[in-house]
Structures are given as structure tokens and as C-alpha cells.
Coordinates of C-alpha atoms in Angstrom, one line a residue:
M9 CA -50.2 -130.9 56.6
V10 CA -53.0 -129.6 60.1
G11 CA -49.4 -128.1 61.1
A12 CA -48.9 -126.5 57.8
L13 CA -52.7 -125.1 57.8
A14 CA -52.4 -123.7 61.4
V15 CA -48.9 -121.7 60.6
S16 CA -51.0 -120.3 57.5
A17 CA -53.8 -119.4 59.8
A18 CA -51.4 -117.2 62.3
I19 CA -49.1 -115.6 59.6
N20 CA -52.6 -114.6 57.6
R21 CA -53.8 -113.4 61.3
R22 CA -50.8 -111.3 61.2
R23 CA -51.1 -109.6 57.8
K24 CA -54.6 -108.6 58.7
V25 CA -54.0 -107.0 61.8
A26 CA -51.0 -105.6 60.2
A27 CA -53.2 -104.4 57.6
R28 CA -55.9 -103.0 60.0
R29 CA -53.6 -101.2 62.0
D30 CA -52.2 -99.5 58.8
A31 CA -55.5 -98.6 57.3
Q32 CA -56.0 -96.1 60.6
P33 CA -55.5 -92.6 60.0
R34 CA -52.5 -91.3 61.6
W35 CA -50.6 -88.2 62.0
R36 CA -47.0 -88.5 60.0
D37 CA -44.0 -86.0 59.8
H38 CA -43.8 -85.6 63.6
Q39 CA -40.9 -82.9 64.2
N40 CA -40.6 -80.3 66.5
I41 CA -41.3 -77.1 64.9
H42 CA -40.2 -73.0 65.9
V43 CA -43.3 -71.1 64.9
W44 CA -44.2 -67.2 64.4
S45 CA -47.6 -65.6 64.4
T46 CA -47.9 -62.4 62.5
T47 CA -51.4 -60.5 61.8
D48 CA -51.6 -62.6 58.6
R49 CA -50.4 -66.2 59.3
L50 CA -48.6 -68.8 60.9
I51 CA -45.2 -69.7 59.8
W52 CA -43.0 -72.5 61.2
D53 CA -39.7 -74.1 60.4
G54 CA -39.8 -77.7 60.8
G55 CA -35.6 -78.1 59.8
S56 CA -36.7 -78.4 56.0
G57 CA -37.3 -74.6 55.3
L58 CA -40.2 -72.5 56.6
E59 CA -44.1 -72.8 55.7
S60 CA -46.8 -71.1 56.3
L61 CA -50.7 -71.1 56.3
W62 CA -52.5 -68.0 56.0
Y63 CA -55.5 -67.3 58.4
G64 CA -57.5 -66.7 55.4
D65 CA -56.9 -70.1 54.1
I66 CA -58.3 -71.8 57.3
A67 CA -61.4 -73.6 56.8
G68 CA -61.5 -75.7 60.5
F69 CA -60.0 -74.7 63.6
Y70 CA -60.2 -77.4 66.1
P71 CA -58.0 -76.5 69.6
E72 CA -58.0 -79.4 72.0
L73 CA -56.7 -76.8 74.7
D74 CA -56.8 -79.7 77.6
T75 CA -54.6 -82.2 75.9
W76 CA -52.6 -79.1 74.2
R77 CA -53.4 -79.8 71.0
L78 CA -54.6 -77.3 67.5
T79 CA -55.4 -79.0 64.2
L80 CA -56.4 -76.7 61.1
A81 CA -57.8 -77.2 58.3
T82 CA -57.6 -75.7 55.0
H83 CA -59.7 -74.3 52.1
A84 CA -57.0 -75.1 49.4
G85 CA -57.2 -79.4 50.2
H86 CA -53.8 -79.2 51.8
P87 CA -53.2 -81.6 54.3
P88 CA -54.3 -80.4 57.8
V89 CA -51.7 -79.2 60.2
R90 CA -51.8 -80.5 63.7
M91 CA -49.3 -78.2 66.7
Q92 CA -48.9 -79.8 69.9
G93 CA -47.4 -78.6 72.8
P94 CA -47.7 -76.0 75.8
V95 CA -47.7 -73.3 73.2
V96 CA -51.1 -74.4 71.9
P97 CA -53.4 -72.1 74.3
L98 CA -51.1 -69.6 73.0
L99 CA -51.4 -70.6 69.5
S100 CA -54.7 -70.8 69.6
L101 CA -55.6 -67.7 71.1
W102 CA -54.0 -65.9 68.2
T103 CA -55.8 -68.2 65.0
A104 CA -59.0 -67.7 67.1
T105 CA -59.1 -64.1 67.2
A106 CA -57.6 -64.2 63.2
V107 CA -60.2 -66.7 62.2
L108 CA -63.2 -65.6 64.2
G109 CA -62.8 -62.1 65.1
Q110 CA -64.3 -60.6 67.7
R111 CA -66.7 -63.7 68.7
W112 CA -63.3 -65.5 69.3
W113 CA -64.3 -65.4 73.4
Q114 CA -67.8 -66.8 72.6
D115 CA -66.5 -69.8 71.2
P116 CA -67.2 -73.1 74.4
R117 CA -63.7 -74.8 72.9
L118 CA -61.8 -71.6 74.0
A119 CA -63.4 -71.0 77.7
A120 CA -60.5 -72.5 78.9
L121 CA -58.6 -69.5 78.0
L122 CA -61.1 -67.2 79.5
R123 CA -60.1 -68.4 83.6

């Protein structure tokens, strides 16, 4: 009886830990992509066809230059897009000039680009 309770407690603990881990928000669909930037939008191909994000639809622009990450949120309620890699400083610059206009250089998150 005591052994059965111990086994049951161990199984329940594992389930709780797994449930907490699964409840944490995480990025999904990690894939290598090819990215093009135009004057109007970002276009990328992740192997399953072209997708794009118009600069006018960007509601949130979150560059993290020290970790080479760029997260973009949209007005349309679509899931955010995160890009990561050595091309992020350039994508951040292009996106900043399209989204922020002439005041892009005043954004403290982009100060590393001005050094």
C-alpha cells in the first residue's frame, strides 16, 4: 500500500512538472528561412511557400541586437514573428526605417547600429 502511494505520488509529480513545462509560452516552428526586404514588406520562404509581413501591419517592433533576435507583432492579430541570426541587425535597420521613419536613430534599442 505504501509502495503504491509512493509510485502514485512520483507519477503525479512528473505529470505536474510536464504540465507546467507545456504551459510555458514558447516559440514553435523553428526553421531556416530566406528573407527579402522591400520598401513595403518583409518576405520570407521557409520551405513551405512564401509568407510576408507588410510594414504597415507591424504593431510591435522588438529588436534584440545583442542576441541577434527580432520579434514583430501585427495589428491583424496574427501570431508574432521572431527572426534570429546574423542578419537581424540589417533586418532591424530596414524594419526600423520603414516603421519608425526618420526617428529610427533615436530608438535606444538600435543604438548598437550607430556605433
